Amino acid sequence: MMQSTDDQNYVKWFRNAAPYINAHRGKTIVLMFGGEAVAHPNFANIIHDIALMRSLGMKLVVVHGARPQIEDRMARRGIEQAIENHVRITDADTLVAVKDATGSMRLQIEALLTMGLVNSPMHGSQIRVSSGNFVIAKPIGVRDGVDFKYTGSVRRIDAESIKRQLDYGSIVLLSPIGYSPTGEVFNLALEDVATQTAIALQADKLITFTEEQGLTDQQGQLIKSCSVRRVKELVNENNCYIRQQLLKAIIQCGENGVERCHCISYQSDTALLQELFTRDGAGTLIAKDHKEQLSTATIDDVGGILELIAPLEQEGILVKRSRELLEVEIDRFVVLKKEDAIIACAALYPYEEAKMGEIACVAIHPDYRKGNRGERLMDELTEKAKSIGLNALFVLTTVSGHWFREQGFTEQGLENLPEGKKQMYNYQRKSQVFVKLI
């Protein structure tokens, strides 16, 4: 019996997702979403996907906010809001509303994570949820003559206790409240709790949920990936306080050891799984800044590139390039620098009529060949290729075929090269052809 197209596509997707599943197993991930996400009709789908992540072996800490729910309870009780410099002043009456809202939301989320109805995505999941006094808080106190009363900030996170719960297989659920050693309860900012938790656990990822598809530039275009430095620029470009708090949380995590942050939409029922298990993702990926800076080459980099590739040219691994040719083609290159010294380079040559691009002149200094520098070069060139509408990359190599296979390339025949490249193929070198769809 013939398989349906949908079944075949599902199997292909599942196979393509396998490397991402393996890469995320055992990783510690902090997920942060506000009360707006909890109130959205799509929230149940997010919970189902969180349960799936746990079943795939990820260690999860879920941090929820409650701003709209707190405001609703204050309005129903006739309590006036007191805001100073965008921070809520939490008096005794407001604290009652905070406890009511956060307690109710915690129960709601725990119930959704426990649900196991037949024919539902949660059937058979048997997920344990752990909540507790993991967040130790302190009062903000008096600022510029204003007493913020029961509004506080995180003093420390009980990371060891959280890790024990994660090792037991539980999902740890944190609310935006904290406790002091004197027994007081404080109203905390969601971003403060999530950020300090991710840093204390040295989490592998922070995933944030927002109304938009992800981070956007001034033209409203989605930023698919960027560095923490770019996020700092976005803070200065935007005056929305809530958005700025989100950006600052990402920056703080990136500067304090969290390797990856993601920003996705809580309105999409597929965004979380797309972001984690597909090549292109669904929102914005933010990578922490490296001391080694990756950038497009300039004319000032010609000498450094020539020095880097000279030994490989002498060994016959790379085709020899003259200074004059390199100067003409310099904008095709990306370079990785450490303290202004070029330690790696690679080039992209587009064949736009075939929607393909050639990866060439990949070189890494012998002292820096450990680590993921080659992968960083490939990721950068892949993004450049996508931005100009290319669908595939190819490379000709005599010695590095195994490495390119590890990057997802497959060996193919000469007939798969663009016509312009076929005519230039050097049969004496007998280079292998590797191709990768992007």
XYZ file of C-alpha atoms in Angstrom:
438
model
C 0.000 0.000 0.000
C 1.339 3.436 -0.933
C 2.119 5.871 1.880
C 0.371 9.242 1.820
C 2.409 12.353 1.095
C 1.640 13.653 4.598
C 3.022 10.449 6.156
C 6.180 10.660 4.052
C 6.703 14.318 4.950
C 6.248 13.483 8.626
C 8.871 10.740 8.470
C 11.304 13.069 6.691
C 10.713 15.784 9.303
C 11.223 13.297 12.128
C 14.501 12.110 10.636
C 15.707 15.691 10.195
C 14.738 16.471 13.791
C 16.764 13.563 15.226
C 20.097 15.457 15.473
C 18.373 18.303 17.318
C 16.663 15.868 19.693
C 20.020 14.280 20.514
C 21.668 17.687 20.931
C 19.058 18.880 23.458
C 18.852 15.731 25.580
C 20.075 16.417 29.121
C 20.274 20.182 28.543
C 18.934 22.614 31.139
C 16.419 25.038 29.650
C 14.612 27.932 31.346
C 11.304 28.965 29.736
C 9.917 32.415 30.531
C 6.436 33.655 29.684
C 4.222 36.427 31.020
C 0.628 36.336 32.160
C -0.427 37.420 28.674
C 0.798 34.083 27.335
C -1.066 32.129 29.994
C -4.293 33.953 29.111
C -3.914 33.278 25.371
C -5.966 30.450 23.789
C -2.755 28.851 22.491
C -1.283 28.343 25.967
C -2.492 24.733 26.247
C -0.472 23.901 23.104
C 2.633 25.440 24.656
C 2.148 23.269 27.739
C 1.800 20.164 25.547
C 5.065 21.029 23.806
C 6.806 21.607 27.140
C 5.674 18.127 28.184
C 7.087 16.740 24.933
C 10.417 18.460 25.603
C 10.547 16.825 29.032
C 9.776 13.399 27.536
C 12.739 13.906 25.185
C 15.104 14.229 28.139
C 15.414 17.990 28.646
C 15.657 19.504 32.126
C 13.068 22.262 32.306
C 12.452 25.232 34.571
C 9.250 27.132 33.789
C 8.970 30.731 35.041
C 5.598 32.453 34.648
C 4.540 36.052 35.077
C 1.204 37.462 36.241
C 1.026 41.182 35.436
C -2.443 41.243 33.788
C -3.876 38.804 36.333
C -2.615 40.937 39.232
C -4.101 44.068 37.656
C -7.434 42.284 37.177
C -7.617 41.264 40.828
C -6.648 44.733 41.979
C -9.418 46.231 39.838
C -11.988 43.812 41.257
C -10.956 44.733 44.810
C -10.923 48.458 44.043
C -7.194 48.756 44.744
C -5.512 51.623 42.922
C -2.273 50.874 41.133
C 0.836 52.741 42.242
C 3.614 52.694 39.650
C 6.912 54.524 39.998
C 9.473 54.402 37.167
C 7.572 51.450 35.648
C 7.852 49.465 38.906
C 4.758 48.498 40.911
C 4.635 49.615 44.545
C 3.328 46.601 46.425
C 1.515 47.568 49.622
C -0.262 45.063 51.885
C -3.511 45.123 49.865
C -1.671 44.757 46.562
C 0.334 41.855 47.981
C -2.928 39.992 48.632
C -3.819 40.400 44.939
C -0.304 39.245 43.959
C -0.596 36.093 46.086
C -4.063 35.365 44.724
C -3.025 35.793 41.076
C 0.259 33.886 41.259
C -1.211 31.092 43.352
C -4.117 30.658 40.953
C -1.819 30.635 37.928
C 0.544 28.143 39.513
C -2.369 25.762 40.111
C -3.595 26.261 36.537
C -0.190 25.474 35.025
C 0.343 22.476 37.322
C -3.085 21.140 36.314
C -2.290 21.481 32.605
C 1.053 19.719 33.071
C -0.690 16.903 34.963
C -3.511 16.385 32.457
C -3.312 12.955 30.786
C -6.557 12.390 28.911
C -6.671 9.643 26.299
C -6.230 11.046 22.773
C -4.583 14.195 24.148
C -0.890 15.076 23.615
C -0.357 14.645 27.364
C -1.601 11.049 27.542
C 0.879 8.855 29.392
C 3.275 11.713 30.174
C 3.160 11.327 34.004
C 5.058 14.549 34.568
C 6.021 15.634 38.068
C 5.906 19.343 38.803
C 7.972 20.810 41.608
C 7.222 24.215 43.127
C 8.678 25.662 46.285
C 10.647 28.358 48.014
C 13.526 28.215 45.553
C 13.718 32.024 45.164
C 15.149 34.033 48.059
C 14.224 37.706 47.810
C 15.062 41.051 49.319
C 13.091 44.305 49.327
C 13.860 47.009 46.799
C 13.472 49.425 49.697
C 13.324 53.188 49.333
C 14.403 54.760 46.040
C 14.394 58.515 45.461
C 12.174 58.897 48.491
C 9.664 56.261 47.358
C 9.092 53.188 49.542
C 8.315 50.192 47.324
C 7.184 48.148 50.359
C 6.703 44.481 49.319
C 8.224 44.880 45.868
C 11.506 43.034 45.848
C 14.350 41.644 43.792
C 16.090 38.282 43.709
C 18.737 37.868 46.393
C 19.716 34.354 45.337
C 18.378 31.216 43.700
C 18.528 27.884 45.523
C 20.212 26.296 42.530
C 21.228 23.056 44.258
C 17.650 22.260 45.273
C 16.391 23.036 41.773
C 19.071 20.796 40.252
C 18.036 17.938 42.520
C 14.440 18.259 41.350
C 15.575 18.344 37.723
C 17.680 15.221 38.289
C 14.575 13.510 39.700
C 12.870 14.218 36.383
C 10.566 16.993 37.623
C 9.687 20.182 35.817
C 10.413 23.049 38.212
C 7.745 25.773 38.194
C 8.635 29.224 39.538
C 6.280 32.137 40.158
C 7.260 35.833 40.278
C 7.371 35.882 44.069
C 10.194 35.311 46.530
C 10.692 34.706 50.211
C 12.984 36.373 52.698
C 14.807 34.648 55.578
C 12.496 36.608 57.914
C 9.409 34.952 56.409
C 8.165 37.815 54.255
C 6.795 37.436 50.723
C 7.887 39.817 47.956
C 6.463 40.628 44.549
C 9.206 40.129 41.934
C 9.612 40.869 38.242
C 9.248 37.863 35.957
C 12.406 38.852 34.082
C 14.433 39.055 37.296
C 13.406 35.556 38.403
C 13.996 33.968 34.987
C 17.343 35.680 34.430
C 18.782 34.918 37.848
C 17.565 31.312 37.626
C 19.158 30.763 34.198
C 22.450 32.255 35.404
C 22.479 30.361 38.718
C 21.841 27.048 36.942
C 24.242 27.940 34.110
C 21.378 26.928 31.843
C 22.085 25.946 28.261
C 19.169 28.028 26.989
C 16.702 30.730 27.978
C 13.509 30.628 25.898
C 11.325 33.734 26.106
C 7.794 34.086 24.774
C 6.476 37.339 23.354
C 3.483 38.544 21.374
C 5.548 39.076 18.230
C 7.182 36.357 16.133
C 10.523 37.218 17.711
C 12.830 40.232 17.879
C 12.340 42.721 15.063
C 14.402 45.559 13.644
C 13.269 49.166 13.171
C 11.538 48.202 9.920
C 9.547 45.512 11.687
C 11.423 42.657 10.019
C 12.106 39.503 12.004
C 15.724 39.068 13.099
C 16.387 35.337 12.644
C 19.658 35.301 14.572
C 21.967 37.823 16.185
C 24.537 38.373 18.907
C 24.065 39.934 22.326
C 25.728 43.076 20.940
C 22.860 43.441 18.462
C 20.319 43.077 21.275
C 22.011 45.968 23.080
C 21.434 48.086 19.985
C 17.759 47.102 19.998
C 17.393 48.373 23.574
C 18.474 51.820 22.426
C 16.168 51.692 19.387
C 12.962 50.957 21.320
C 11.123 52.836 24.070
C 8.631 50.122 25.089
C 9.393 49.306 28.736
C 8.139 45.703 28.628
C 10.169 44.983 25.506
C 13.238 46.615 27.033
C 12.946 44.403 30.114
C 12.838 41.340 27.873
C 15.892 42.509 25.938
C 17.799 43.289 29.121
C 17.039 39.790 30.441
C 18.500 38.287 27.269
C 21.563 40.523 27.513
C 22.182 39.655 31.158
C 21.913 35.927 30.463
C 24.196 36.151 27.420
C 26.819 38.058 29.402
C 26.725 35.591 32.294
C 27.268 32.206 30.717
C 23.962 31.250 29.053
C 25.031 30.093 25.587
C 21.753 30.561 23.710
C 18.605 32.630 24.157
C 15.510 32.282 21.983
C 12.609 34.669 21.520
C 9.420 33.179 20.026
C 5.705 33.949 19.837
C 3.208 32.552 22.336
C 0.514 32.966 19.678
C 1.950 30.258 17.395
C 1.084 26.640 18.178
C 4.238 25.405 16.398
C 6.882 28.016 17.297
C 8.467 26.218 20.258
C 9.060 22.923 18.447
C 10.088 24.684 15.227
C 12.661 26.726 17.092
C 14.209 23.702 18.769
C 13.935 20.982 16.141
C 14.252 22.602 12.708
C 17.159 24.217 10.900
C 15.477 27.591 10.318
C 13.596 27.886 13.620
C 10.569 30.123 14.101
C 11.735 33.173 16.028
C 15.037 34.787 17.000
C 18.154 32.973 18.187
C 20.574 35.075 20.224
C 24.066 33.685 20.775
C 26.338 35.019 23.485
C 29.196 37.192 22.303
C 32.514 35.495 21.684
C 35.857 37.097 22.396
C 36.674 36.103 18.844
C 34.754 38.382 16.496
C 33.226 37.191 13.226
C 32.792 39.775 10.462
C 32.827 40.389 6.718
C 36.377 40.922 5.512
C 37.657 44.317 4.387
C 40.627 45.380 2.297
C 42.635 45.747 5.518
C 42.276 41.992 6.097
C 43.986 40.907 2.863
C 47.437 40.548 4.417
C 46.132 38.505 7.345
C 44.176 36.153 5.059
C 47.188 35.618 2.808
C 49.323 34.760 5.821
C 46.690 32.327 7.107
C 46.145 30.454 3.830
C 49.786 30.385 2.625
C 50.719 27.082 4.396
C 47.581 25.380 3.024
C 48.362 26.603 -0.487
C 51.904 25.223 -0.219
C 50.501 21.821 0.798
C 48.108 21.889 -2.162
C 45.042 21.831 0.083
C 43.885 25.238 -1.186
C 44.125 26.704 -4.677
C 46.673 29.527 -4.685
C 45.239 33.068 -4.700
C 47.211 36.174 -5.601
C 47.004 39.332 -3.539
C 45.395 41.096 -6.523
C 42.640 38.475 -6.845
C 42.012 38.465 -3.111
C 41.671 42.250 -3.077
C 39.027 42.042 -5.814
C 37.109 39.264 -4.053
C 37.577 40.425 -0.467
C 33.875 41.083 0.120
C 33.208 37.364 -0.482
C 35.159 36.486 2.681
C 34.235 36.313 6.333
C 36.987 36.316 8.950
C 37.249 35.317 12.592
C 39.536 37.593 14.583
C 41.105 37.359 18.002
C 42.680 40.591 19.204
C 42.762 41.836 15.585
C 44.636 38.744 14.370
C 42.805 36.653 11.747
C 42.560 33.063 13.002
C 40.012 31.705 10.480
C 38.412 32.606 7.172
C 36.042 31.290 4.513
C 34.425 32.611 1.335
C 31.068 32.357 -0.442
C 30.838 32.612 -4.249
C 27.224 32.765 -5.472
C 25.983 31.180 -8.698
C 22.667 32.956 -8.723
C 21.319 31.396 -11.925
C 21.536 27.959 -10.262
C 20.493 29.246 -6.807
C 23.716 27.750 -5.424
C 26.764 29.078 -3.624
C 30.304 27.748 -3.440
C 32.056 27.552 -0.082
C 35.769 28.108 -0.655
C 39.040 28.903 1.069
C 38.034 27.547 4.478
C 41.107 27.954 6.675
C 41.657 27.868 10.440
C 44.952 28.585 12.176
C 46.497 25.345 13.568
C 46.407 26.712 17.134
C 42.631 27.244 16.956
C 41.305 24.155 15.209
C 39.635 22.781 18.317
C 36.220 24.162 19.174
C 33.412 25.218 16.866
C 35.143 27.875 14.765
C 34.546 26.037 11.506
C 30.873 25.660 12.376
C 30.624 29.393 13.126
C 32.066 30.199 9.696
C 29.604 27.821 8.029
C 26.637 29.254 9.932
C 27.587 32.780 8.876
C 27.980 31.872 5.207
C 24.753 29.880 5.266
C 22.856 32.934 6.516
C 24.504 35.074 3.837
C 23.505 32.542 1.175
C 19.895 32.475 2.375
C 19.722 36.273 2.421
C 20.487 36.434 -1.313
C 18.038 33.697 -2.221
C 20.333 30.687 -2.636
C 18.902 27.217 -2.011
C 22.065 25.114 -1.760
C 25.777 25.242 -1.005
C 28.545 23.196 -2.593
C 32.226 22.707 -1.946
C 35.108 21.127 -3.857
C 37.690 19.507 -1.608
C 40.506 16.989 -1.785
C 41.120 16.388 1.932
C 38.228 17.728 4.039
C 35.338 15.584 2.848
C 34.697 13.994 6.250
C 34.413 17.383 7.950
C 31.916 18.639 5.392
C 29.883 15.452 5.814
C 29.683 16.276 9.514
C 28.254 19.675 8.540
C 25.416 18.065 6.584
C 26.952 17.964 3.099
C 26.559 14.868 0.894
C 28.933 13.730 -1.838
C 27.493 14.155 -5.333
C 28.586 14.009 -8.953
C 29.935 16.775 -11.175
C 26.585 16.993 -12.936
C 25.137 18.661 -9.824
C 27.482 21.654 -10.109
C 26.341 24.914 -11.728
C 27.263 25.119 -15.417
C 29.796 27.876 -14.795
C 31.613 25.753 -12.214
C 31.586 22.605 -14.364
C 33.520 24.426 -17.067
C 36.178 25.468 -14.547
C 36.544 22.063 -12.858
C 40.178 20.972 -12.543
C 40.274 17.269 -13.412
C 43.919 17.013 -12.290
C 43.022 17.887 -8.682
C 40.177 15.331 -8.683
C 38.298 17.281 -6.036
C 35.257 15.664 -4.459
C 31.939 17.496 -4.801
C 29.776 17.967 -1.712
C 26.351 19.655 -1.712
C 24.027 20.787 1.088
C 20.480 22.130 0.786
C 19.779 25.186 2.953
